[in-house]
């Protein structure tokens, strides 16, 4: 399962370049049809397509797999970005549908501000929630360590009592005394390691 930080990075890298790609296409449409211009146009087209795919399906799938969902306002922003980028994808598939003026206005005044705001708010949401998850995970680990420390203390107490009982038996209990001492020693070492781990997590 991906962390929310990983999702943020993947989404940002896929969606962010669409702003530049759309603006580049405005310039490249008026360029001569050279190999260099065709390569640049294809790169811009690929970036817009990748952003469209991320907004349409990949991002929702990654969020679902990580048991996270956007708040309504952020989800509305995602859908608005998807709606804004869809006509550009359609114009790439059929260039006759794209008029120069409307393409430029759409890219500059609709797509760019929508995508920029969405990326900013998405980043804030995912990083904030990842931070909360990490804090909760650390708290859960500390609780597990505390429980293990409690078990270790109980084992030490049981081993100590077993040593006393073995001593009362006399010679017959010598072997059991050795085992009880080893158990107590191992329990002490385990508890020391747990204490060290706990101290590291708390710093």
PDB file of C-alpha atoms in Angstrom:
ATOM      1  CA  UNK A   1       0.000   0.000   0.000  1.00  0.00           C
ATOM      2  CA  UNK A   2       1.363   3.405  -0.968  1.00  0.00           C
ATOM      3  CA  UNK A   3       1.817   6.113   1.627  1.00  0.00           C
ATOM      4  CA  UNK A   4      -0.122   9.342   1.132  1.00  0.00           C
ATOM      5  CA  UNK A   5       3.222  11.054   0.536  1.00  0.00           C
ATOM      6  CA  UNK A   6       3.934   8.666  -2.354  1.00  0.00           C
ATOM      7  CA  UNK A   7       0.463   9.327  -3.781  1.00  0.00           C
ATOM      8  CA  UNK A   8       1.030  13.080  -3.516  1.00  0.00           C
ATOM      9  CA  UNK A   9       4.327  12.794  -5.388  1.00  0.00           C
ATOM     10  CA  UNK A  10       2.900  10.567  -8.130  1.00  0.00           C
ATOM     11  CA  UNK A  11      -0.160  12.786  -8.632  1.00  0.00           C
ATOM     12  CA  UNK A  12       1.875  15.997  -8.613  1.00  0.00           C
ATOM     13  CA  UNK A  13       4.355  14.653 -11.165  1.00  0.00           C
ATOM     14  CA  UNK A  14       1.550  13.500 -13.467  1.00  0.00           C
ATOM     15  CA  UNK A  15      -0.798  16.487 -13.166  1.00  0.00           C
ATOM     16  CA  UNK A  16       1.615  19.405 -12.683  1.00  0.00           C
ATOM     17  CA  UNK A  17       3.265  19.289 -16.132  1.00  0.00           C
ATOM     18  CA  UNK A  18      -0.128  19.547 -17.849  1.00  0.00           C
ATOM     19  CA  UNK A  19      -0.129  23.309 -17.181  1.00  0.00           C
ATOM     20  CA  UNK A  20       3.130  23.840 -19.051  1.00  0.00           C
ATOM     21  CA  UNK A  21       2.171  21.273 -21.687  1.00  0.00           C
ATOM     22  CA  UNK A  22      -1.082  23.070 -22.501  1.00  0.00           C
ATOM     23  CA  UNK A  23       0.687  26.419 -22.755  1.00  0.00           C
ATOM     24  CA  UNK A  24       3.423  24.851 -24.877  1.00  0.00           C
ATOM     25  CA  UNK A  25       0.850  23.518 -27.320  1.00  0.00           C
ATOM     26  CA  UNK A  26      -0.437  27.051 -27.842  1.00  0.00           C
ATOM     27  CA  UNK A  27       3.012  28.101 -29.016  1.00  0.00           C
ATOM     28  CA  UNK A  28       3.783  24.891 -30.889  1.00  0.00           C
ATOM     29  CA  UNK A  29       0.582  25.043 -32.943  1.00  0.00           C
ATOM     30  CA  UNK A  30       1.957  28.053 -34.792  1.00  0.00           C
ATOM     31  CA  UNK A  31       5.398  26.532 -35.377  1.00  0.00           C
ATOM     32  CA  UNK A  32       6.469  24.979 -38.637  1.00  0.00           C
ATOM     33  CA  UNK A  33       5.972  21.249 -38.931  1.00  0.00           C
ATOM     34  CA  UNK A  34       9.562  20.184 -38.239  1.00  0.00           C
ATOM     35  CA  UNK A  35      10.723  17.014 -36.515  1.00  0.00           C
ATOM     36  CA  UNK A  36      11.633  19.048 -33.448  1.00  0.00           C
ATOM     37  CA  UNK A  37       8.207  20.672 -33.304  1.00  0.00           C
ATOM     38  CA  UNK A  38       6.452  17.320 -33.762  1.00  0.00           C
ATOM     39  CA  UNK A  39       8.514  15.796 -30.923  1.00  0.00           C
ATOM     40  CA  UNK A  40       7.731  18.722 -28.640  1.00  0.00           C
ATOM     41  CA  UNK A  41       4.027  18.536 -29.502  1.00  0.00           C
ATOM     42  CA  UNK A  42       3.968  14.815 -28.764  1.00  0.00           C
ATOM     43  CA  UNK A  43       5.665  15.357 -25.408  1.00  0.00           C
ATOM     44  CA  UNK A  44       3.088  17.997 -24.485  1.00  0.00           C
ATOM     45  CA  UNK A  45       0.275  15.729 -25.668  1.00  0.00           C
ATOM     46  CA  UNK A  46       1.627  12.844 -23.558  1.00  0.00           C
ATOM     47  CA  UNK A  47       1.769  15.059 -20.484  1.00  0.00           C
ATOM     48  CA  UNK A  48      -1.814  16.205 -20.937  1.00  0.00           C
ATOM     49  CA  UNK A  49      -2.968  12.623 -21.460  1.00  0.00           C
ATOM     50  CA  UNK A  50      -1.069  11.459 -18.364  1.00  0.00           C
ATOM     51  CA  UNK A  51      -2.644  14.232 -16.268  1.00  0.00           C
ATOM     52  CA  UNK A  52      -6.107  13.346 -17.569  1.00  0.00           C
ATOM     53  CA  UNK A  53      -5.593   9.668 -16.700  1.00  0.00           C
ATOM     54  CA  UNK A  54      -4.310  10.526 -13.223  1.00  0.00           C
ATOM     55  CA  UNK A  55      -7.270  12.804 -12.507  1.00  0.00           C
ATOM     56  CA  UNK A  56      -9.825  10.428 -14.018  1.00  0.00           C
ATOM     57  CA  UNK A  57      -8.864   7.051 -12.557  1.00  0.00           C
ATOM     58  CA  UNK A  58      -5.367   6.579 -11.164  1.00  0.00           C
ATOM     59  CA  UNK A  59      -5.603   9.075  -8.313  1.00  0.00           C
ATOM     60  CA  UNK A  60      -9.003   7.806  -7.072  1.00  0.00           C
ATOM     61  CA  UNK A  61      -7.720   4.214  -7.276  1.00  0.00           C
ATOM     62  CA  UNK A  62      -4.565   5.023  -5.292  1.00  0.00           C
ATOM     63  CA  UNK A  63      -6.576   6.871  -2.648  1.00  0.00           C
ATOM     64  CA  UNK A  64      -9.026   3.988  -2.318  1.00  0.00           C
ATOM     65  CA  UNK A  65      -6.193   1.467  -1.969  1.00  0.00           C
ATOM     66  CA  UNK A  66      -4.750   3.599   0.842  1.00  0.00           C
ATOM     67  CA  UNK A  67      -8.125   3.951   2.611  1.00  0.00           C
ATOM     68  CA  UNK A  68      -8.134   7.703   2.147  1.00  0.00           C
ATOM     69  CA  UNK A  69     -10.665   9.981   0.541  1.00  0.00           C
ATOM     70  CA  UNK A  70     -10.558  13.668  -0.230  1.00  0.00           C
ATOM     71  CA  UNK A  71     -12.856  16.041   1.631  1.00  0.00           C
ATOM     72  CA  UNK A  72     -15.766  17.171  -0.549  1.00  0.00           C
ATOM     73  CA  UNK A  73     -14.229  20.511  -1.492  1.00  0.00           C
ATOM     74  CA  UNK A  74     -11.021  18.853  -2.684  1.00  0.00           C
ATOM     75  CA  UNK A  75     -12.917  16.141  -4.549  1.00  0.00           C
ATOM     76  CA  UNK A  76     -14.922  18.878  -6.278  1.00  0.00           C
ATOM     77  CA  UNK A  77     -11.637  20.479  -7.309  1.00  0.00           C
ATOM     78  CA  UNK A  78     -10.412  17.183  -8.770  1.00  0.00           C
ATOM     79  CA  UNK A  79     -13.592  16.852 -10.812  1.00  0.00           C
ATOM     80  CA  UNK A  80     -13.311  20.478 -11.971  1.00  0.00           C
ATOM     81  CA  UNK A  81      -9.733  19.847 -13.141  1.00  0.00           C
ATOM     82  CA  UNK A  82     -10.859  16.701 -14.930  1.00  0.00           C
ATOM     83  CA  UNK A  83     -13.647  18.622 -16.629  1.00  0.00           C
ATOM     84  CA  UNK A  84     -11.206  21.365 -17.672  1.00  0.00           C
ATOM     85  CA  UNK A  85      -8.596  18.993 -19.103  1.00  0.00           C
ATOM     86  CA  UNK A  86     -11.029  16.723 -20.972  1.00  0.00           C
ATOM     87  CA  UNK A  87     -11.573  19.175 -23.910  1.00  0.00           C
ATOM     88  CA  UNK A  88      -7.806  19.370 -24.380  1.00  0.00           C
ATOM     89  CA  UNK A  89      -7.582  15.597 -24.634  1.00  0.00           C
ATOM     90  CA  UNK A  90     -10.423  15.663 -27.170  1.00  0.00           C
ATOM     91  CA  UNK A  91      -8.600  18.324 -29.215  1.00  0.00           C
ATOM     92  CA  UNK A  92      -5.465  16.164 -29.232  1.00  0.00           C
ATOM     93  CA  UNK A  93      -7.462  13.283 -30.654  1.00  0.00           C
ATOM     94  CA  UNK A  94      -9.125  15.548 -33.225  1.00  0.00           C
ATOM     95  CA  UNK A  95      -7.197  18.828 -33.790  1.00  0.00           C
ATOM     96  CA  UNK A  96     -10.060  20.231 -35.875  1.00  0.00           C
ATOM     97  CA  UNK A  97     -12.065  20.599 -32.633  1.00  0.00           C
ATOM     98  CA  UNK A  98      -9.586  23.070 -31.177  1.00  0.00           C
ATOM     99  CA  UNK A  99      -9.830  26.695 -32.213  1.00  0.00           C
ATOM    100  CA  UNK A 100      -6.649  28.665 -31.527  1.00  0.00           C
ATOM    101  CA  UNK A 101      -8.244  31.426 -29.459  1.00  0.00           C
ATOM    102  CA  UNK A 102     -10.507  29.220 -27.369  1.00  0.00           C
ATOM    103  CA  UNK A 103      -7.672  26.726 -26.770  1.00  0.00           C
ATOM    104  CA  UNK A 104      -5.416  29.497 -25.447  1.00  0.00           C
ATOM    105  CA  UNK A 105      -8.111  31.077 -23.283  1.00  0.00           C
ATOM    106  CA  UNK A 106      -9.136  27.718 -21.881  1.00  0.00           C
ATOM    107  CA  UNK A 107      -5.562  26.764 -21.025  1.00  0.00           C
ATOM    108  CA  UNK A 108      -4.637  30.116 -19.496  1.00  0.00           C
ATOM    109  CA  UNK A 109      -7.812  31.119 -17.674  1.00  0.00           C
ATOM    110  CA  UNK A 110      -9.454  27.812 -16.755  1.00  0.00           C
ATOM    111  CA  UNK A 111      -7.059  24.878 -16.676  1.00  0.00           C
ATOM    112  CA  UNK A 112      -4.003  26.621 -15.205  1.00  0.00           C
ATOM    113  CA  UNK A 113      -5.654  28.218 -12.131  1.00  0.00           C
ATOM    114  CA  UNK A 114      -7.787  25.128 -11.427  1.00  0.00           C
ATOM    115  CA  UNK A 115      -4.831  22.751 -11.574  1.00  0.00           C
ATOM    116  CA  UNK A 116      -2.535  25.041  -9.570  1.00  0.00           C
ATOM    117  CA  UNK A 117      -5.097  25.411  -6.765  1.00  0.00           C
ATOM    118  CA  UNK A 118      -5.885  21.689  -6.763  1.00  0.00           C
ATOM    119  CA  UNK A 119      -2.210  20.693  -6.538  1.00  0.00           C
ATOM    120  CA  UNK A 120      -1.662  23.097  -3.657  1.00  0.00           C
ATOM    121  CA  UNK A 121      -4.707  21.899  -1.699  1.00  0.00           C
ATOM    122  CA  UNK A 122      -4.093  18.220  -2.538  1.00  0.00           C
ATOM    123  CA  UNK A 123      -0.516  18.466  -1.281  1.00  0.00           C
ATOM    124  CA  UNK A 124      -1.653  20.076   1.980  1.00  0.00           C
ATOM    125  CA  UNK A 125      -4.356  17.428   2.523  1.00  0.00           C
ATOM    126  CA  UNK A 126      -2.198  14.378   1.782  1.00  0.00           C
ATOM    127  CA  UNK A 127       0.880  15.526   3.698  1.00  0.00           C
ATOM    128  CA  UNK A 128      -1.207  16.566   6.709  1.00  0.00           C
ATOM    129  CA  UNK A 129      -3.023  13.236   6.797  1.00  0.00           C
ATOM    130  CA  UNK A 130       0.220  11.291   6.321  1.00  0.00           C
ATOM    131  CA  UNK A 131       1.656  13.151   9.300  1.00  0.00           C
ATOM    132  CA  UNK A 132      -1.393  12.205  11.391  1.00  0.00           C
ATOM    133  CA  UNK A 133      -1.029   8.563  10.332  1.00  0.00           C
ATOM    134  CA  UNK A 134       2.627   8.539  11.335  1.00  0.00           C
ATOM    135  CA  UNK A 135       1.822  10.046  14.737  1.00  0.00           C
ATOM    136  CA  UNK A 136      -0.898   7.438  15.272  1.00  0.00           C
ATOM    137  CA  UNK A 137       1.440   4.659  14.153  1.00  0.00           C
ATOM    138  CA  UNK A 138       4.090   5.830  16.591  1.00  0.00           C
ATOM    139  CA  UNK A 139       1.540   5.928  19.414  1.00  0.00           C
ATOM    140  CA  UNK A 140       0.423   2.387  18.532  1.00  0.00           C
ATOM    141  CA  UNK A 141       4.036   1.174  18.555  1.00  0.00           C
ATOM    142  CA  UNK A 142       4.645   2.768  21.947  1.00  0.00           C
ATOM    143  CA  UNK A 143       1.521   1.091  23.322  1.00  0.00           C
ATOM    144  CA  UNK A 144       2.670  -2.276  21.953  1.00  0.00           C
ATOM    145  CA  UNK A 145       6.090  -1.781  23.536  1.00  0.00           C
ATOM    146  CA  UNK A 146       4.491  -0.833  26.864  1.00  0.00           C
ATOM    147  CA  UNK A 147       2.418  -4.016  26.727  1.00  0.00           C
ATOM    148  CA  UNK A 148       5.497  -6.074  25.914  1.00  0.00           C
ATOM    149  CA  UNK A 149       7.369  -4.450  28.800  1.00  0.00           C
ATOM    150  CA  UNK A 150       4.536  -5.442  31.128  1.00  0.00           C
ATOM    151  CA  UNK A 151       4.691  -9.025  29.908  1.00  0.00           C
ATOM    152  CA  UNK A 152       8.486  -9.014  30.398  1.00  0.00           C
ATOM    153  CA  UNK A 153       8.117  -7.867  34.012  1.00  0.00           C
ATOM    154  CA  UNK A 154       5.587 -10.614  34.662  1.00  0.00           C
ATOM    155  CA  UNK A 155       7.924 -13.205  33.152  1.00  0.00           C
ATOM    156  CA  UNK A 156      10.736 -11.980  35.396  1.00  0.00           C
ATOM    157  CA  UNK A 157       8.491 -12.254  38.449  1.00  0.00           C
ATOM    158  CA  UNK A 158       7.365 -15.768  37.483  1.00  0.00           C
ATOM    159  CA  UNK A 159      10.974 -16.836  36.886  1.00  0.00           C
ATOM    160  CA  UNK A 160      12.001 -15.380  40.251  1.00  0.00           C
ATOM    161  CA  UNK A 161       9.199 -17.237  42.041  1.00  0.00           C
ATOM    162  CA  UNK A 162      10.129 -20.410  40.186  1.00  0.00           C
ATOM    163  CA  UNK A 163      13.726 -20.051  41.444  1.00  0.00           C
ATOM    164  CA  UNK A 164      12.489 -19.751  45.016  1.00  0.00           C
ATOM    165  CA  UNK A 165      10.295 -22.821  44.662  1.00  0.00           C
ATOM    166  CA  UNK A 166      13.146 -24.767  43.045  1.00  0.00           C
ATOM    167  CA  UNK A 167      15.457 -23.811  45.937  1.00  0.00           C
ATOM    168  CA  UNK A 168      12.912 -25.203  48.418  1.00  0.00           C
ATOM    169  CA  UNK A 169      12.941 -28.547  46.643  1.00  0.00           C
ATOM    170  CA  UNK A 170      16.686 -28.797  47.020  1.00  0.00           C
ATOM    171  CA  UNK A 171      18.861 -30.906  44.732  1.00  0.00           C
ATOM    172  CA  UNK A 172      15.883 -31.966  42.611  1.00  0.00           C
ATOM    173  CA  UNK A 173      15.181 -28.356  41.731  1.00  0.00           C
ATOM    174  CA  UNK A 174      18.702 -27.336  40.659  1.00  0.00           C
ATOM    175  CA  UNK A 175      18.052 -27.902  36.959  1.00  0.00           C
ATOM    176  CA  UNK A 176      14.849 -25.935  37.156  1.00  0.00           C
ATOM    177  CA  UNK A 177      16.671 -23.099  38.959  1.00  0.00           C
ATOM    178  CA  UNK A 178      19.143 -22.817  36.060  1.00  0.00           C
ATOM    179  CA  UNK A 179      16.292 -22.623  33.545  1.00  0.00           C
ATOM    180  CA  UNK A 180      14.406 -20.047  35.641  1.00  0.00           C
ATOM    181  CA  UNK A 181      17.540 -17.897  35.915  1.00  0.00           C
ATOM    182  CA  UNK A 182      18.079 -18.030  32.153  1.00  0.00           C
ATOM    183  CA  UNK A 183      14.470 -17.045  31.542  1.00  0.00           C
ATOM    184  CA  UNK A 184      14.822 -14.130  33.954  1.00  0.00           C
ATOM    185  CA  UNK A 185      18.052 -13.032  32.284  1.00  0.00           C
ATOM    186  CA  UNK A 186      16.556 -13.187  28.778  1.00  0.00           C
ATOM    187  CA  UNK A 187      13.493 -11.314  29.953  1.00  0.00           C
ATOM    188  CA  UNK A 188      15.709  -8.583  31.405  1.00  0.00           C
ATOM    189  CA  UNK A 189      17.645  -8.241  28.127  1.00  0.00           C
ATOM    190  CA  UNK A 190      14.404  -8.103  26.149  1.00  0.00           C
ATOM    191  CA  UNK A 191      13.020  -5.428  28.431  1.00  0.00           C
ATOM    192  CA  UNK A 192      16.222  -3.393  28.056  1.00  0.00           C
ATOM    193  CA  UNK A 193      15.909  -3.564  24.245  1.00  0.00           C
ATOM    194  CA  UNK A 194      12.256  -2.518  24.450  1.00  0.00           C
ATOM    195  CA  UNK A 195      13.217   0.425  26.663  1.00  0.00           C
ATOM    196  CA  UNK A 196      15.854   1.515  24.135  1.00  0.00           C
ATOM    197  CA  UNK A 197      13.369   1.288  21.250  1.00  0.00           C
ATOM    198  CA  UNK A 198      10.799   3.217  23.268  1.00  0.00           C
ATOM    199  CA  UNK A 199      13.343   5.969  24.039  1.00  0.00           C
ATOM    200  CA  UNK A 200      14.255   6.254  20.349  1.00  0.00           C
ATOM    201  CA  UNK A 201      10.619   6.619  19.333  1.00  0.00           C
ATOM    202  CA  UNK A 202       9.958   9.270  21.963  1.00  0.00           C
ATOM    203  CA  UNK A 203      12.874  11.498  20.847  1.00  0.00           C
TER     204      UNK A 203
END
